[in-house]
Short mmCIF file of C-alpha atoms and ligand atoms in Angstrom, two decimals:
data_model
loop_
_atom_site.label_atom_id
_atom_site.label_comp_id
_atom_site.label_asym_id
_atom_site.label_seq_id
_atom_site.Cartn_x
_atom_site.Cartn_y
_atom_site.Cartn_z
CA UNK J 1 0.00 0.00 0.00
CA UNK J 2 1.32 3.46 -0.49
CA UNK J 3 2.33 4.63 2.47
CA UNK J 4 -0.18 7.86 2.12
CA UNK J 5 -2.83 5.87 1.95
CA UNK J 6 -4.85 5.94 5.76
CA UNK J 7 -7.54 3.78 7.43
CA UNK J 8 -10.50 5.41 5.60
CA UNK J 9 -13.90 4.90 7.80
CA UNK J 10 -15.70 7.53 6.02
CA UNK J 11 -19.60 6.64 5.66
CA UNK J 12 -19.81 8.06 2.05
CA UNK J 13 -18.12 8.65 -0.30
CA UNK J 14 -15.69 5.61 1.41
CA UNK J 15 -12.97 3.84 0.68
CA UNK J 16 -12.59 1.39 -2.75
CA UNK J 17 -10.34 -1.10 -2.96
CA UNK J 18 -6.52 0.16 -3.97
CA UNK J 19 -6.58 -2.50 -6.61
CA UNK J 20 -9.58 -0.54 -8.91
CA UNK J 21 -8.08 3.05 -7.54
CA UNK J 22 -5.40 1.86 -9.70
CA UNK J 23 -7.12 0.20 -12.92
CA UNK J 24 -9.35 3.16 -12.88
CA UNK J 25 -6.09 5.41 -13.33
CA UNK J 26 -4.14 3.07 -15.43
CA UNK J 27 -7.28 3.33 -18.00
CA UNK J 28 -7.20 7.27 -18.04
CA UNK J 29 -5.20 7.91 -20.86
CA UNK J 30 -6.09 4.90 -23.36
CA UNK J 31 -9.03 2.88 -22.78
CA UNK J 32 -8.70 -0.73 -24.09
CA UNK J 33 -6.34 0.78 -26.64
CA UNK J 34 -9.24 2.86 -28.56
CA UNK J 35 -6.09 5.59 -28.40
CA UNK J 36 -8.65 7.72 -26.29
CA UNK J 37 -9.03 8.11 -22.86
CA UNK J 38 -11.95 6.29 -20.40
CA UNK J 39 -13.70 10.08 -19.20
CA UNK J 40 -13.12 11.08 -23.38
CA UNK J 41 -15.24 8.31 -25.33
CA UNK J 42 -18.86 8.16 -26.15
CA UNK J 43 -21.69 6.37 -24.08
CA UNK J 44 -22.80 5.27 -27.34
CA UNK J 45 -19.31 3.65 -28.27
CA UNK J 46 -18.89 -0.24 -28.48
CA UNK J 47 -16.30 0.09 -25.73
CA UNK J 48 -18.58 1.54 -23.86
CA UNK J 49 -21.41 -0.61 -23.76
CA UNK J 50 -19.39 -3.54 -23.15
CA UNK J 51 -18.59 -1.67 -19.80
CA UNK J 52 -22.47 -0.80 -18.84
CA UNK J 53 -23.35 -4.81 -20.40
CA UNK J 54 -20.56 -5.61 -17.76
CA UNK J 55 -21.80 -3.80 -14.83
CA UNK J 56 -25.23 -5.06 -15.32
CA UNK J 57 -23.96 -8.84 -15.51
CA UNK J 58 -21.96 -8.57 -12.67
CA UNK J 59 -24.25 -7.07 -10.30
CA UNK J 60 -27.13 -9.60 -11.47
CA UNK J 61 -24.45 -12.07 -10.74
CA UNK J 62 -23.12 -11.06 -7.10
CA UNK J 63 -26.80 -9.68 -6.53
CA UNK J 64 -29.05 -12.72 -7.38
CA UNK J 65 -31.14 -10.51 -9.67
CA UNK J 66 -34.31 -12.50 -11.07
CA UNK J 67 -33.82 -12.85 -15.05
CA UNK J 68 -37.20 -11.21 -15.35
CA UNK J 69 -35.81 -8.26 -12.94
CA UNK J 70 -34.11 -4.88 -14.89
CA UNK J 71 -31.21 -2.58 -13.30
CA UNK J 72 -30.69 0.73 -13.89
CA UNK J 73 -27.93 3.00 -14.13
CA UNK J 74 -29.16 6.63 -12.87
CA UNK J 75 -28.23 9.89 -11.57
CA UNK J 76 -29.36 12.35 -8.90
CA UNK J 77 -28.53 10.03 -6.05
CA UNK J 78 -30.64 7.96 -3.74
CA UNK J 79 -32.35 11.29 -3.02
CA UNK J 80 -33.84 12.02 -6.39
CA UNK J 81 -35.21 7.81 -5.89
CA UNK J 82 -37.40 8.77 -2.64
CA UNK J 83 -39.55 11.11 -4.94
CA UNK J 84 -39.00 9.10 -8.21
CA UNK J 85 -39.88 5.70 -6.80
CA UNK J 86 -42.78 7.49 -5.45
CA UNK J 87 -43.73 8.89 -8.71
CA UNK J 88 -43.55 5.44 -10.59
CA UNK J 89 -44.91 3.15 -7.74
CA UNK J 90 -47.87 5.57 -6.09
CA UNK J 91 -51.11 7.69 -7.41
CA UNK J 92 -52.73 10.99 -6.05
CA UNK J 93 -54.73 9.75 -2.55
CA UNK J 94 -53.22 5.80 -2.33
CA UNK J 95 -51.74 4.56 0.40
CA UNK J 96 -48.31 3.67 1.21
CA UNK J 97 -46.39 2.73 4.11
CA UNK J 98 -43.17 3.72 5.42
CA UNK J 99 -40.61 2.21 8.33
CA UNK J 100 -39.39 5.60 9.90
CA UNK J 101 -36.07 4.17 10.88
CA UNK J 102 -33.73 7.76 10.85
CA UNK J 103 -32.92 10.47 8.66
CA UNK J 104 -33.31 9.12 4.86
CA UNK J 105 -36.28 7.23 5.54
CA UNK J 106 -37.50 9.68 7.07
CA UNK J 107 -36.79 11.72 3.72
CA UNK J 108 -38.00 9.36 1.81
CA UNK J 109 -41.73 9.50 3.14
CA UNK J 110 -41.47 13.20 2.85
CA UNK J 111 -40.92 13.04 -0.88
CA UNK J 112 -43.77 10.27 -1.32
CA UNK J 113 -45.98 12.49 0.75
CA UNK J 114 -45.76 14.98 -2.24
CA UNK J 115 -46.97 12.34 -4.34
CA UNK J 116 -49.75 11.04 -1.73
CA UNK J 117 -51.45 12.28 1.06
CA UNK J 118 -52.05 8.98 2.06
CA UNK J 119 -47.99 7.60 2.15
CA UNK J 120 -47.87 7.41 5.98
CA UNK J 121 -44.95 5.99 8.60
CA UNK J 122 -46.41 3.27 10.25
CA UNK J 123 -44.31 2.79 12.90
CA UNK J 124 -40.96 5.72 13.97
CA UNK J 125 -38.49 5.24 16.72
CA UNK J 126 -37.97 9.00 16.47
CA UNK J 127 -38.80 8.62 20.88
CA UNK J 128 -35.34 6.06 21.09
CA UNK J 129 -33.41 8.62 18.58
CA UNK J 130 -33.98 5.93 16.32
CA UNK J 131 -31.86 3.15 18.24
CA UNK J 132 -33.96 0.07 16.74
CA UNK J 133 -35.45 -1.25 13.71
CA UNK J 134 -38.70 -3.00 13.77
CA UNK J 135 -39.50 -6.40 14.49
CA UNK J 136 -41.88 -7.69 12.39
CA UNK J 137 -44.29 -7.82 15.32
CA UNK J 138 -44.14 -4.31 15.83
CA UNK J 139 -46.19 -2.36 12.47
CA UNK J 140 -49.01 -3.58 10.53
CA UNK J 141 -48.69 -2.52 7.16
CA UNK J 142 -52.25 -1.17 6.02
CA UNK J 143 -54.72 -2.95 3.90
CA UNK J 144 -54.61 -0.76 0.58
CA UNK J 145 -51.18 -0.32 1.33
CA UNK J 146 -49.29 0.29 -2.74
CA UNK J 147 -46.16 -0.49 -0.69
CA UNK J 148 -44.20 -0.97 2.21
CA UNK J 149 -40.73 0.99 2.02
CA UNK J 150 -38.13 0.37 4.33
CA UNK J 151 -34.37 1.57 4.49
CA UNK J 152 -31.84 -1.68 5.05
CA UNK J 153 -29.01 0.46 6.79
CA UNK J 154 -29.32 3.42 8.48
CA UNK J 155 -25.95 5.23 7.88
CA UNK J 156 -26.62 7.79 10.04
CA UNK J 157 -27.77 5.90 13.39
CA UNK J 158 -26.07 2.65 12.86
CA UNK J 159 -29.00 0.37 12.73
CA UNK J 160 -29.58 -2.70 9.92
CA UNK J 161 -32.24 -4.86 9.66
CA UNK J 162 -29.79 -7.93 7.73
CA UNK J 163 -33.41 -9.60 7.43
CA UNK J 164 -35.84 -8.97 5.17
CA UNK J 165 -38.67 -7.14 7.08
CA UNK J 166 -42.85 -8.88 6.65
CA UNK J 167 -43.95 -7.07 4.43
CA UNK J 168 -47.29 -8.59 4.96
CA UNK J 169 -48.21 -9.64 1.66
CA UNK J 170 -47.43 -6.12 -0.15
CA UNK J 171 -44.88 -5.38 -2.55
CA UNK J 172 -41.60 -4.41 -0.71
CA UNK J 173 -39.72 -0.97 -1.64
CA UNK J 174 -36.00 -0.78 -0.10
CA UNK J 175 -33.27 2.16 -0.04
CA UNK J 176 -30.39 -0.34 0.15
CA UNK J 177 -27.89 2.41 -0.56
CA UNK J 178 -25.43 1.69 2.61
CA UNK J 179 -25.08 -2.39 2.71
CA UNK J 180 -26.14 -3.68 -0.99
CA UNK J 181 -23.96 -6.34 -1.54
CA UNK J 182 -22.36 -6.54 2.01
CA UNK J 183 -25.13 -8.47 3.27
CA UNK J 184 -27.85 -10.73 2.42
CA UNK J 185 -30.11 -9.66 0.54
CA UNK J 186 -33.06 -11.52 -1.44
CA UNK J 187 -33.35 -9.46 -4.10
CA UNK J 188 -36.89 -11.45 -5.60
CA UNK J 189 -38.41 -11.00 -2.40
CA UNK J 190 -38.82 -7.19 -3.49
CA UNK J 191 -40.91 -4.72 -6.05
CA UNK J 192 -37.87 -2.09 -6.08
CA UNK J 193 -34.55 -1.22 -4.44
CA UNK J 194 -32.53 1.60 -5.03
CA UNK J 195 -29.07 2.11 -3.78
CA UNK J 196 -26.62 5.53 -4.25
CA UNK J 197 -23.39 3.72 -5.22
CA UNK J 198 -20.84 5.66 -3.07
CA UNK J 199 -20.41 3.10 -0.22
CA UNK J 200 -20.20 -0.63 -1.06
CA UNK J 201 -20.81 0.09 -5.49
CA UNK J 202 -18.26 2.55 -6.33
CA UNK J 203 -18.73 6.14 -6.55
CA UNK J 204 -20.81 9.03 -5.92
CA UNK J 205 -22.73 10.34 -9.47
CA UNK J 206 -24.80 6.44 -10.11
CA UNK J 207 -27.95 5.57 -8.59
CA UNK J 208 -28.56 1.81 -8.92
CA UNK J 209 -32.05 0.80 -9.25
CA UNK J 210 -33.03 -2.72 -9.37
CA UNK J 211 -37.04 -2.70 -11.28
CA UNK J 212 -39.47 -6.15 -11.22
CA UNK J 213 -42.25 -6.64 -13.49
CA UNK J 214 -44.88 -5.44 -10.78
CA UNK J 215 -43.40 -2.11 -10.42
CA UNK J 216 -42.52 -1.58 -14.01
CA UNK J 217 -46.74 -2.89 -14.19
CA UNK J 218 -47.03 0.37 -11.70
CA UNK J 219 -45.36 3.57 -14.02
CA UNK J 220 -47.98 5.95 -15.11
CA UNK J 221 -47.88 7.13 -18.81
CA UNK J 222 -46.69 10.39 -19.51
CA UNK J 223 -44.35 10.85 -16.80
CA UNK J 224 -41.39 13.73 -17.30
CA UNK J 225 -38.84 11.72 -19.28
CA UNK J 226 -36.23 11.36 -16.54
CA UNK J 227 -38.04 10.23 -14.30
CA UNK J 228 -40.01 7.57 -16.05
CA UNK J 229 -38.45 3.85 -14.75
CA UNK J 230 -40.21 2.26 -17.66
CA UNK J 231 -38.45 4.68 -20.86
CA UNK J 232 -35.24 4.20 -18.80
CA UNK J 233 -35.28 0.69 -19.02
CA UNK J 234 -36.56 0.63 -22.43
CA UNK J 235 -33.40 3.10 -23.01
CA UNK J 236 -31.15 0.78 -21.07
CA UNK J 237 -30.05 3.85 -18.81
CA UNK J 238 -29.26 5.51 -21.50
CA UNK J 239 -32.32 8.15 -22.61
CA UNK J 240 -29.42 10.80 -22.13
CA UNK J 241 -25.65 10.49 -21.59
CA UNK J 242 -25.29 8.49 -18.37
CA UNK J 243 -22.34 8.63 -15.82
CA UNK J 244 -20.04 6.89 -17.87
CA UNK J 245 -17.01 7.01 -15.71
CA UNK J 246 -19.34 6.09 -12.81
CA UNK J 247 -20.45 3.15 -13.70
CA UNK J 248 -16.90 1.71 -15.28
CA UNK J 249 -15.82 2.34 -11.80
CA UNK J 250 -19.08 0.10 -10.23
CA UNK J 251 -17.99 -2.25 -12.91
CA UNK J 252 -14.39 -2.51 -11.62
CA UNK J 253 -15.95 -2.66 -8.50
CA UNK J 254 -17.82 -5.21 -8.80
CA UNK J 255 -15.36 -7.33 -10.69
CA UNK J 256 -12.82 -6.84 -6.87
CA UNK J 257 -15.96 -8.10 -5.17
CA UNK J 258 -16.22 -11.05 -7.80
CA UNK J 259 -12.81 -12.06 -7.87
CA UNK J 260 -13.02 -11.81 -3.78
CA UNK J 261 -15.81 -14.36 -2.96
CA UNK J 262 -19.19 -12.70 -4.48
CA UNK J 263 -21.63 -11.47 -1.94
CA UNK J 264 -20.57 -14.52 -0.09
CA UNK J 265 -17.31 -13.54 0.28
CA UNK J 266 -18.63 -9.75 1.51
CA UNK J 267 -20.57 -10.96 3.83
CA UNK J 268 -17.63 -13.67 6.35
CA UNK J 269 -15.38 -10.74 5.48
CA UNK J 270 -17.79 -7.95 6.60
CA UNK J 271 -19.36 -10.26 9.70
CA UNK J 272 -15.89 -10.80 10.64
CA UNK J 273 -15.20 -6.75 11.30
CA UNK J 274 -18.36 -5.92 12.41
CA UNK J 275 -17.49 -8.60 15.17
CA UNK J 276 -14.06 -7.70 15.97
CA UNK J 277 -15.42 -4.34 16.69
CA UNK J 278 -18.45 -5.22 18.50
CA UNK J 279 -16.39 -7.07 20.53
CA UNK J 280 -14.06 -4.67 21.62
CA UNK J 281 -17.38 -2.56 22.11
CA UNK J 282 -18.81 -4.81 24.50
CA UNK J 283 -15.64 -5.60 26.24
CA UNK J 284 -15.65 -2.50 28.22
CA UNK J 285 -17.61 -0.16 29.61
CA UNK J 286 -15.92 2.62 28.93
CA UNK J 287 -17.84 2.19 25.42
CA UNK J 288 -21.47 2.71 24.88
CA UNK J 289 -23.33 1.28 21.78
CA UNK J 290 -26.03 3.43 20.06
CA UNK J 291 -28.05 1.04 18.53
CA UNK J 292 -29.96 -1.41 20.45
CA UNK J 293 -28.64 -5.57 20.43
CA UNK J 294 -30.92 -6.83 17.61
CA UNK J 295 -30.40 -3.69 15.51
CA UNK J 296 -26.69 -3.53 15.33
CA UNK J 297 -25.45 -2.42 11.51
CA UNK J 298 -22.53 -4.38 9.92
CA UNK J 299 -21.83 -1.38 7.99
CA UNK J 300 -21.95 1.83 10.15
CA UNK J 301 -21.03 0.78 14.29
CA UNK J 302 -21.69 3.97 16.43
CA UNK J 303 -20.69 4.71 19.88
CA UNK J 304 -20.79 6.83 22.82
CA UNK J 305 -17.77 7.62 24.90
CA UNK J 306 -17.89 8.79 28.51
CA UNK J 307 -17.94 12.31 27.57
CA UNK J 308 -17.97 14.94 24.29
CA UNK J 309 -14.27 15.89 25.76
CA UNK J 310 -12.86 12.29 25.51
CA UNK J 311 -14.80 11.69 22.10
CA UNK J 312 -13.09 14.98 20.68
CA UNK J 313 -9.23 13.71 21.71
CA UNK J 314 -10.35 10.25 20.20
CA UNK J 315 -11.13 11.49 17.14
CA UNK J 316 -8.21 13.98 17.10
CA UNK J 317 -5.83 11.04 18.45
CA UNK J 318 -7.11 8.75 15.68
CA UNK J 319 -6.79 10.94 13.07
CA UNK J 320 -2.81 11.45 13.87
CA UNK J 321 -2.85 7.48 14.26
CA UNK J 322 -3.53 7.51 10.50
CA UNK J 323 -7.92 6.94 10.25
CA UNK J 324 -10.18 8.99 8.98
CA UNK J 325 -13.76 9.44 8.86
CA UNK J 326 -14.40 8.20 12.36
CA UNK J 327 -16.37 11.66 13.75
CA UNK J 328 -19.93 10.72 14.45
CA UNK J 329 -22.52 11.99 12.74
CA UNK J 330 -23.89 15.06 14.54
CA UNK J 331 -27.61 13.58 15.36
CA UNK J 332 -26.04 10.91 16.89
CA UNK J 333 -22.66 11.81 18.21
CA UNK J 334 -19.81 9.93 19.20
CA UNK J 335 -18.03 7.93 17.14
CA UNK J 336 -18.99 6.15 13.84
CA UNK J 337 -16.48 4.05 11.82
CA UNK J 338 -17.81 2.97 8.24
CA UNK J 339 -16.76 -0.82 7.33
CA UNK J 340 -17.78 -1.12 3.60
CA UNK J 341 -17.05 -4.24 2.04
CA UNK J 342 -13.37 -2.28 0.59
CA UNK J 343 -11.99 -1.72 4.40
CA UNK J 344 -9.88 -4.40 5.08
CA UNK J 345 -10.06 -6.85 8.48
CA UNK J 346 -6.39 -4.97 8.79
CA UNK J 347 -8.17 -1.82 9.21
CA UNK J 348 -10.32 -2.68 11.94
CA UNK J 349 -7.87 -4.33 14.17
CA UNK J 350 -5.91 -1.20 13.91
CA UNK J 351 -8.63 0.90 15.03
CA UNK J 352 -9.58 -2.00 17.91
CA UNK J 353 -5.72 -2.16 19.14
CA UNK J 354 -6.06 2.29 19.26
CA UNK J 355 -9.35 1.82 21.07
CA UNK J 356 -7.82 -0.26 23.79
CA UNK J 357 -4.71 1.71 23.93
CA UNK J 358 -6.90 5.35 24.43
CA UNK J 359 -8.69 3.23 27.44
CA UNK J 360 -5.80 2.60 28.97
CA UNK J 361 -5.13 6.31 28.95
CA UNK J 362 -8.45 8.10 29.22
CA UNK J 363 -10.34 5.70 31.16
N1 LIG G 1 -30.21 6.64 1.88
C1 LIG G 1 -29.23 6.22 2.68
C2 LIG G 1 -29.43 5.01 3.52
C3 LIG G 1 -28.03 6.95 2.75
O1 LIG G 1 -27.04 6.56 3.55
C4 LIG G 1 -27.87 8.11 1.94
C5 LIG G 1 -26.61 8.94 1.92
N2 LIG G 1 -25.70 8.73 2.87
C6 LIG G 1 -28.94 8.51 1.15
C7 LIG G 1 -30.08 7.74 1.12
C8 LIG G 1 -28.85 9.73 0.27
O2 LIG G 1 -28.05 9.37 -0.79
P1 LIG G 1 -27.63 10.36 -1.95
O3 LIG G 1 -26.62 11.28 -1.36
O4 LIG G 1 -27.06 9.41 -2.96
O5 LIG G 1 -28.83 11.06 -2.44
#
């Protein structure tokens, strides 16, 4: 590794693997010897649509994406997908239901609320600052429900269902942006998930969006152009000129997870940091988890320290230690450290051996 490279625990952008950083670069200046570079060809080259044919295969591959299931390729983030998903999926006065489990689901009812006056949460653990994720036991999803949309991770809180939720005999919606492909996921088992790309995918600038038969059954005609899942698909993500460097970088991506065990090989690797940490974080006192037991993320682990003073130093201390990215998120507080499937088991028993170290010190 270059020695400039650092422990990156940022929760997005994040780290990718060094391996793509540097196929990425060595493609800049002549891309599969066209003579031009990778950010200077056309989307409508051959080159390029073996890349986008080559993202799409792999993710159906290390995905388990039905045959009779499209992906898409989009921009505007999984922002633009709270209203867009509403806009395809919902109609003026239906119901739909929502998991309020933090910040971006909270977001994403908001946008389907423009669509609907009937998208409600049915069930918020705004009380617990959003410490838990439902048990199934705990929200009935309503009769003429369209949908029941739920967020997998919660980047901000730290909180991961790593089950699929009941959805009670209604379609399922998920934001999977923060732990696609890190954990299990049964893809067929849902109507739509959307997931930003800038944590476990690639990078920021691609929205993936994975589109069954029911809700492609669901788009309304004469929708604005952009926002219209069934043209885009029809288009192949390609109506207009899509994030070409974007998605060569998901596909490069995607390859690293590939030639590293699939989703498989994500998931031992990811379970085994996640528990490394959590052990250290139940070891001693001196730590305090947010997120309740049965809630715990694999992807985002959040903590409290005795006080803001000692959770300042930490992240100061850590910081000069040579990690990044390990500041909390400010609804929360404390300490969050981001282990996307590109950190490396290394990287966490760094940051464990500096945890038990600044004990010994502080505590
Ligand atoms: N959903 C989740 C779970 C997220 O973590 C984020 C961003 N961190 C978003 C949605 C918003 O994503 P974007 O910035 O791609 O719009």
């Amino acid at each position: 590794m270059p020695d400039h490279r650092i422990h990156n625990f940022n929760a997005g952008p994040a780290a990718l693997p060094l391996s793509v950083v540097e196929e990425v670069q060595a493609a800049l200046p002549n891309f599969q010897n066209t003579g031009m570079g990778l950010l200077e060809i056309s989307h409508r080259s051959k080159p390029f649509q073996g890349v986008i044919d080559s993202a799409t295969a792999r993710l159906r591959r290390v995905l388990d994406v039905p045959a009779d299931y499209q992906i898409l390729f989009l921009q505007g983030g999984a922002s633009l997908q709270f209203y867009m998903s509403a806009l395809n999926l919902l109609r003026a006065g239906e119901e739909a239901d929502y998991l309020v489990t933090g910040t971006w689901a909270k977001k994403a009812l908001q946008e389907a609320q423009k669509i609907s006056v009937n998208a409600k949460g049915i069930w918020d653990d705004k009380a617990n600052n959003y410490k838990n994720v439902p048990g199934d036991a705990d929200y009935t999803v309503r009769e003429n429900a369209a949908y029941l949309h739920y967020t997998t991770n919660n980047t901000i809180f730290g909180t991961e269902y790593r089950r699929t939720p009941a959805a009670y005999g209604k379609p399922l919606v998920a934001d999977a942006s923060s732990d696609i492909a890190g954990v299990p996921l049964d893809v067929a088992a849902h109507g739509l998930i959307y997931a930003g790309a800038q944590k476990n995918l690639g990078p920021s600038g691609v929205t993936v969006v994975i589109v069954s038969p029911w809700a492609l059954s669901r788009v309304p005609a004469g929708l604005p152009a952009m926002l219209d899942y069934a043209l885009q698909v029809k288009e192949g993500s390609m109506y207009n000129t899509p994030n070409t460097f974007g998605i060569y970088v998901l596909d490069r991506t995607m390859a690293w997870v590939e030639a590293n065990g699939g989703r498989e090989g994500m998931i031992a690797r990811n379970a085994e940091k996640a528990g490394l940490l959590y052990a250290e974080l139940d070891r001693s006192a001196f730590w305090t988890t947010h997120a309740a037991p049965g809630s715990r993320s694999w992807m985002n682990v959040t903590w409290r320290l005795p006080t803001e003073a000692l959770e300042e130093q930490f992240v100061k201390e850590a910081k000069a230690a040579g990690m990044e990215g390990l500041k909390g998120h400010r609804s929360v507080g404390g300490i969050r450290a981001s282990l996307y499937n590109a950190i490396e088991p290394a990287s966490v028993r760094v940051l464990v051996d500096f945890m038990q170290d600044f004990e010994r010190r502080a505590g």
